[in-house]
Structures are given as structure tokens and as C-alpha cells.
Coordinates of C-alpha atoms in Angstrom, one line a residue:
M1 CA 0.0 0.0 0.1
I2 CA 1.4 3.4 -1.0
K3 CA 1.6 5.9 1.9
E4 CA -0.3 9.0 1.0
A5 CA 1.8 12.2 1.2
K6 CA 0.8 14.6 3.9
K7 CA 0.0 18.1 3.2
V8 CA 2.8 20.5 3.4
A9 CA 2.5 23.9 5.1
F10 CA 4.8 26.4 3.2
S11 CA 5.9 29.9 4.1
K12 CA 8.4 32.4 2.6
E13 CA 9.9 34.8 5.2
Y14 CA 12.5 37.5 5.5
I15 CA 14.4 38.4 8.7
E16 CA 16.6 41.5 9.0
I17 CA 20.3 41.2 10.1
D18 CA 22.4 44.1 10.5
G19 CA 20.1 46.1 8.1
H20 CA 20.0 43.4 5.4
K21 CA 17.1 41.3 4.5
T22 CA 17.9 37.4 4.6
G23 CA 15.3 35.0 3.1
L24 CA 13.9 31.7 4.2
F25 CA 11.5 29.0 3.0
L26 CA 9.9 27.0 5.6
E27 CA 8.1 23.7 5.2
T28 CA 6.4 21.2 7.5
V29 CA 3.5 18.8 8.0
D30 CA 3.4 19.7 11.6
S31 CA 4.9 22.7 13.3
R32 CA 5.5 20.7 16.4
N33 CA 7.9 18.5 14.6
P34 CA 11.7 19.0 15.3
V35 CA 13.4 22.0 13.4
L36 CA 16.1 21.4 10.9
L37 CA 18.3 24.3 9.4
F38 CA 19.6 23.4 6.0
L39 CA 22.8 25.3 4.8
H40 CA 23.1 25.0 1.0
G41 CA 26.2 24.5 -0.9
G42 CA 27.9 26.7 -3.7
P43 CA 28.8 28.9 -2.1
G44 CA 26.0 31.0 -3.3
F45 CA 23.9 28.5 -4.9
P46 CA 20.2 28.1 -3.7
Q47 CA 19.2 24.4 -3.4
Y48 CA 15.6 24.5 -2.5
P49 CA 14.3 24.1 -6.2
F50 CA 16.6 21.2 -6.7
L51 CA 15.5 19.3 -3.5
K52 CA 11.8 20.0 -4.1
K53 CA 12.2 18.3 -7.6
S54 CA 13.1 15.1 -5.6
E55 CA 11.3 12.8 -3.5
L56 CA 13.1 13.5 -0.3
R57 CA 10.1 14.8 1.7
W58 CA 11.9 15.4 4.9
E59 CA 9.2 17.9 5.9
E60 CA 7.3 14.8 7.1
Y61 CA 9.9 14.5 10.0
F62 CA 11.1 18.1 10.6
T63 CA 10.0 21.6 10.0
V64 CA 12.7 22.4 7.3
C65 CA 14.2 25.8 7.0
Y66 CA 16.0 26.5 3.6
W67 CA 18.0 29.6 4.5
E68 CA 19.5 31.4 1.5
Q69 CA 22.9 32.7 2.9
R70 CA 23.7 36.4 2.6
G71 CA 24.4 37.2 -1.0
T72 CA 22.5 34.3 -2.4
G73 CA 19.1 34.3 -4.2
M74 CA 16.5 35.9 -1.9
S75 CA 19.3 37.2 0.2
Y76 CA 21.1 39.1 -2.4
D77 CA 21.2 42.8 -2.2
A78 CA 24.4 44.5 -3.2
S79 CA 23.4 47.8 -1.5
T80 CA 22.9 46.3 2.0
Q81 CA 24.8 42.9 2.3
G82 CA 28.2 44.4 2.7
K83 CA 31.3 42.3 2.5
I84 CA 30.6 38.6 2.4
T85 CA 32.9 36.6 4.7
F86 CA 33.0 33.2 6.4
D87 CA 32.7 34.7 9.8
R88 CA 29.8 36.8 8.9
L89 CA 27.7 34.0 7.4
C90 CA 28.4 32.1 10.7
K91 CA 27.0 34.9 12.7
D92 CA 24.0 35.2 10.3
A93 CA 23.4 31.5 10.8
L94 CA 23.2 31.9 14.5
V95 CA 20.7 34.8 14.2
V96 CA 18.6 32.4 12.0
T97 CA 18.9 29.6 14.5
E98 CA 17.7 31.9 17.3
Y99 CA 15.0 33.0 15.0
L100 CA 13.8 29.4 14.6
K101 CA 14.1 28.2 18.1
N102 CA 11.8 31.2 19.1
K103 CA 9.3 30.9 16.4
Y104 CA 8.8 27.2 17.1
N105 CA 9.4 27.3 20.8
Q106 CA 12.3 24.8 20.7
E107 CA 15.3 24.7 22.9
K108 CA 17.5 23.1 20.3
I109 CA 17.3 22.4 16.5
Y110 CA 19.0 20.1 14.0
L111 CA 21.6 21.4 11.5
C112 CA 22.3 19.9 8.2
G113 CA 24.9 21.3 5.7
H114 CA 25.6 20.3 2.1
S115 CA 28.9 20.8 0.3
W116 CA 30.0 24.3 1.0
G117 CA 27.3 24.3 3.9
T118 CA 29.2 21.5 5.7
M119 CA 32.2 23.8 6.1
L120 CA 30.0 26.6 7.6
G121 CA 27.8 24.2 9.5
S122 CA 30.6 22.1 11.1
H123 CA 32.2 25.3 12.4
I124 CA 28.9 26.6 13.8
V125 CA 28.1 23.5 15.7
H126 CA 31.6 23.0 16.8
L127 CA 31.5 26.5 18.4
H128 CA 27.9 26.5 19.6
P129 CA 26.7 23.0 20.5
E130 CA 24.2 24.3 22.9
H131 CA 21.8 25.2 20.1
F132 CA 21.7 21.8 18.3
H133 CA 20.5 18.4 18.8
A134 CA 23.0 16.8 16.1
Y135 CA 25.0 17.8 12.9
I136 CA 24.2 16.1 9.6
G137 CA 26.9 16.7 6.8
V138 CA 26.0 15.7 3.3
G139 CA 28.8 16.0 0.7
Q140 CA 31.1 16.7 3.8
M141 CA 34.0 19.1 2.9
G142 CA 37.5 18.3 4.3
R143 CA 40.6 20.0 2.5
H144 CA 39.3 21.4 -0.8
Y145 CA 42.7 21.5 -2.5
E146 CA 43.2 17.7 -1.8
S147 CA 39.7 17.1 -2.8
N148 CA 40.3 18.7 -6.1
Q149 CA 43.3 16.6 -6.7
H150 CA 41.1 13.6 -6.4
T151 CA 38.6 15.4 -8.9
Y152 CA 41.2 16.1 -11.4
A153 CA 42.4 12.5 -11.4
F154 CA 38.8 11.4 -11.7
L155 CA 38.2 13.4 -14.7
L156 CA 41.4 12.3 -16.5
D157 CA 40.9 8.6 -15.6
S158 CA 37.4 8.8 -16.9
A159 CA 38.3 10.4 -20.2
V160 CA 41.0 7.7 -20.6
E161 CA 38.7 4.9 -19.8
K162 CA 36.0 6.2 -22.1
G163 CA 38.4 6.5 -25.0
D164 CA 37.6 10.2 -25.2
K165 CA 40.8 11.5 -26.7
R166 CA 39.3 15.1 -27.1
A167 CA 38.5 15.3 -23.4
E168 CA 41.7 13.8 -22.3
K169 CA 43.6 16.3 -24.3
D170 CA 41.4 19.1 -22.9
I171 CA 41.9 17.9 -19.3
R172 CA 45.5 17.5 -19.6
S173 CA 46.0 21.0 -21.0
V174 CA 44.8 22.3 -17.6
T175 CA 47.4 22.5 -14.6
L176 CA 46.1 21.9 -11.1
D177 CA 48.1 23.7 -8.6
K178 CA 47.3 25.5 -5.2
E179 CA 46.0 28.6 -7.0
Y180 CA 43.3 26.3 -8.8
Y181 CA 40.4 28.3 -7.3
K182 CA 41.4 31.3 -9.3
S183 CA 41.7 29.3 -12.5
Q184 CA 38.9 29.9 -15.1
E185 CA 40.4 27.1 -17.2
Y186 CA 40.0 24.6 -14.3
R187 CA 36.4 25.8 -13.7
R188 CA 35.7 25.3 -17.4
I189 CA 36.6 21.6 -17.4
L190 CA 34.8 21.1 -14.0
G191 CA 31.7 22.5 -15.7
R192 CA 32.2 20.6 -19.0
Y193 CA 33.1 17.1 -17.6
L194 CA 32.2 16.4 -13.9
N195 CA 28.4 16.0 -14.4
K196 CA 29.1 14.3 -17.6
F197 CA 31.3 11.7 -16.2
G198 CA 29.0 11.2 -13.3
G199 CA 31.0 12.7 -10.3
G200 CA 29.1 15.9 -10.0
A201 CA 25.6 16.7 -8.6
K202 CA 24.4 13.4 -9.4
R203 CA 25.8 10.1 -10.8
T204 CA 23.6 9.9 -13.9
G205 CA 21.0 12.1 -15.5
Y206 CA 21.9 15.6 -14.5
S207 CA 23.4 18.5 -16.4
N208 CA 24.2 22.2 -15.6
W209 CA 21.3 23.2 -17.7
Q210 CA 18.9 21.3 -15.5
G211 CA 20.3 23.0 -12.4
I212 CA 19.7 26.5 -14.0
K213 CA 16.2 25.2 -15.2
H214 CA 15.2 24.2 -11.7
L215 CA 16.1 27.7 -10.3
F216 CA 14.2 29.7 -12.9
S217 CA 11.2 27.6 -12.9
C218 CA 10.5 27.7 -9.1
S219 CA 7.4 29.8 -8.7
H220 CA 8.2 30.9 -5.0
Y221 CA 10.9 33.3 -6.3
T222 CA 10.1 36.9 -7.7
W223 CA 11.6 37.6 -11.1
K224 CA 14.1 40.1 -9.3
E225 CA 15.2 37.2 -7.1
K226 CA 15.6 35.0 -10.2
L227 CA 17.7 37.6 -11.9
N228 CA 19.8 37.7 -8.7
F229 CA 20.7 34.1 -8.9
P230 CA 23.8 34.5 -11.3
K231 CA 25.0 37.5 -9.5
G232 CA 24.9 35.9 -6.2
I233 CA 26.8 32.8 -7.5
F234 CA 29.5 34.9 -8.7
A235 CA 29.7 37.3 -5.8
S236 CA 29.8 34.5 -3.3
Y237 CA 32.4 32.6 -5.0
D238 CA 34.6 35.6 -5.6
A239 CA 34.3 36.4 -2.0
L240 CA 34.6 32.9 -0.4
S241 CA 36.6 30.7 -2.8
E242 CA 39.9 31.4 -1.3
T243 CA 38.7 30.7 2.3
M244 CA 37.2 27.4 0.8
A245 CA 40.4 26.5 -1.0
K246 CA 42.9 27.0 1.9
T247 CA 40.7 25.7 5.0
D248 CA 40.9 22.3 6.5
T249 CA 37.5 21.8 7.9
V250 CA 38.9 19.3 10.5
Q251 CA 40.8 22.4 12.0
L252 CA 37.7 24.5 11.9
A253 CA 35.7 21.9 13.7
P254 CA 37.9 19.3 15.4
R255 CA 35.5 18.4 18.2
F256 CA 31.7 18.1 18.3
D257 CA 29.7 18.0 21.6
V258 CA 26.7 16.5 19.8
P259 CA 26.1 13.5 17.6
V260 CA 27.5 13.7 14.1
H261 CA 26.1 12.0 11.1
I262 CA 28.2 12.2 7.8
I263 CA 26.3 11.1 4.7
H264 CA 28.5 10.8 1.5
G265 CA 28.2 9.4 -2.1
K266 CA 30.8 7.0 -3.0
H267 CA 31.2 8.7 -6.4
D268 CA 31.3 12.2 -5.2
Y269 CA 34.1 14.3 -6.9
Q270 CA 32.7 17.7 -6.0
T271 CA 33.8 17.0 -2.3
S272 CA 35.6 13.7 -2.5
Y273 CA 34.8 10.7 -0.6
Q274 CA 38.4 10.4 0.6
E275 CA 38.4 13.7 2.1
A276 CA 35.1 13.2 3.8
K277 CA 36.2 10.0 5.4
R278 CA 39.4 11.7 6.6
F279 CA 37.1 14.4 8.2
Y280 CA 35.0 11.8 9.8
E281 CA 38.0 9.7 11.2
L282 CA 39.7 12.7 12.6
I283 CA 37.0 14.6 14.5
E284 CA 35.9 13.7 18.1
A285 CA 32.2 13.4 19.0
P286 CA 30.2 11.6 21.6
F287 CA 28.6 9.6 18.8
K288 CA 29.7 9.7 15.2
K289 CA 28.7 7.6 12.1
M290 CA 29.6 7.7 8.4
Y291 CA 27.0 6.5 5.8
T292 CA 28.5 5.5 2.4
F293 CA 25.9 5.7 -0.3
E294 CA 27.2 3.4 -3.1
Q295 CA 25.0 4.6 -5.9
S296 CA 25.4 8.4 -5.3
A297 CA 27.7 11.1 -6.3
H298 CA 27.3 14.6 -4.6
S299 CA 23.5 14.5 -3.7
P300 CA 22.7 11.1 -1.8
F301 CA 19.6 12.8 -0.4
V302 CA 18.3 13.1 -3.9
E303 CA 19.8 10.0 -5.6
E304 CA 19.1 7.5 -2.9
H305 CA 16.3 9.4 -1.0
E306 CA 14.6 6.4 0.5
E307 CA 17.9 5.3 2.3
F308 CA 18.5 8.9 3.4
R309 CA 15.0 9.2 4.8
R310 CA 15.5 5.9 6.7
I311 CA 18.8 7.2 8.4
L312 CA 16.8 10.5 9.2
E313 CA 14.0 8.5 10.9
E314 CA 15.8 5.8 12.5
E315 CA 19.3 7.0 13.3
V316 CA 19.1 10.7 13.6
L317 CA 15.8 10.9 15.4
G318 CA 16.0 7.4 16.7
R319 CA 12.5 6.4 16.1

């Protein structure tokens, strides 16, 4: 018997932080459910439209807050957002956390980060465990330079295995060094081959064009907000790429005082499995567990959503 999906209550809200409006989408089937704050990746890439095209439906277990970080989507306004920094985003996230705790009358919430959001989320939960029941890292970041070494090797090996001489020549023409985050050529080959070879957003059936289509077809955004998507993506990357490239997330968050759940696709080469595993092995926590999704790349909560939901219900919530 197929379980009928429950009706989801949706709201779009803005809160002001230091004179700047930041936007949230809130979804739940029951406002008494535990609250989960989702930190998107990118940096600067809103993920609500992508997740809503999936069968995730985690709003059946949580009241889910999709916060768009300063300089991203609903939260982009060049006249008020000021300088975008890692520390500023951490402070913003704590304001959003307090807002959610007060709105739903809960002492603690859950925090889930994806990709870039795991670097942000790890640090926040490390510093302020008093606000959180647990940390969930999906596509967990470790050291981004080492992760990109794995990415480059994957691209080259894939081209060779497929006998794609043109791709192989193109990839070999690009040098990967510690200044990779400044390289337009390296970003070009990532855009051209990572999704194509199955190490990007999804292992199969996903393209850059689909990601853009999801964003611009989402009816919950105004046209002004849609036009701000590319501005926010480029501005956020320019502001945060060096921090991302030169940071070891283990050093940002060596210890957690809450349970930690690391969920990672075996075929993920946006944030490599090897680096996620190193992060998991080196951190300290009262409870920690790593879940390997054998059929997934960077989005296990979309690619293997049933197993992801099982982990949320049985392991994170302990039902």
C-alpha cells in the first residue's frame, strides 16, 4: 500500500540582520516537529528548487528551514549585504537559529549542511553545540585542494577509460596547483566534464542546464530574485573561494559535543569521498557515524532518497 503524502505547510519569510534582509523558505507537515536548518552549498547556490524536484520529503519528519545565505538568491542585495565573509555567514546562521528556536518554541534544532554548507555548519556546531541536537553533513568537505586533486584524477581517468581523446587532451591542458580556485580553465573543465562523467551533482541524468532550469522555474521566487541568482553565485564565489580552498574543515571543527552523521556518495568528486572519510576519522564526538551511499555522487539525499529518509528517521531521530 502506498503511503499518502501529507499536506505540507509552506511559508516564505525574510528576517533582518544588520540592516540586510535574508530570506527563508519553511516547510512542515506539523509545526510541532523538530526543526532542521539546511545550509546550502555553492557557495551562493540556492538548493530549494533542486530538493523540491526530488522525492526527499523530509518535511514529514522535520520543520525544514531552507535559508539562503547572505549574497544568495533571496538574500542578495548589493546595496545592503556588505562584505561577504565566512565569519559573517556564521553569525548570520546563529541569528537564523535563534529565530527558528523562538518561532517554534524549541530549545534546540538540527543542522544539516551540504557541500560548502558543511564547512559553515561544522564550524557553527563546533562553536555553539548548545543550540543543536545533532550535526548532519552531506557531501562533507575536508581539505578542498586535496579534494580537487581527487577530482582532477577522476576526470582524467574517466576520459581515458571512455576513450575520449578530445576530453583527455582538454583535461591534460589544464594544470592543477594551489591557485586552482582562481583558474577559469579549471572551472571550465569542471563545468564541462564533472556532471558528464558522473562525479558531480548526480551520478547519472543531471546537467548544468537542469540546475539552471530548476532555479528559474521555481514559482516561489520573484523575477527580481531569479535575476539575482547569477549575481549571487559569482559574488559569493569571488568572496569565499579562497577561504574554501585554503581551509581544512577538521581544523575548523575538530570536536563536536553533539552526535555527528556524515552522509556521502561513493562517487562524489565535488567534495571527494576520501576527504569526507578523513574528516570523519579525525573529528571527536560523543557519537559519530559515516554512511556510504554506493550509488550516489554529490547528492545522496536526492539520488538514494529512501535510504536517506531511513537514516533520518531511525538513526538521527532514533524512532
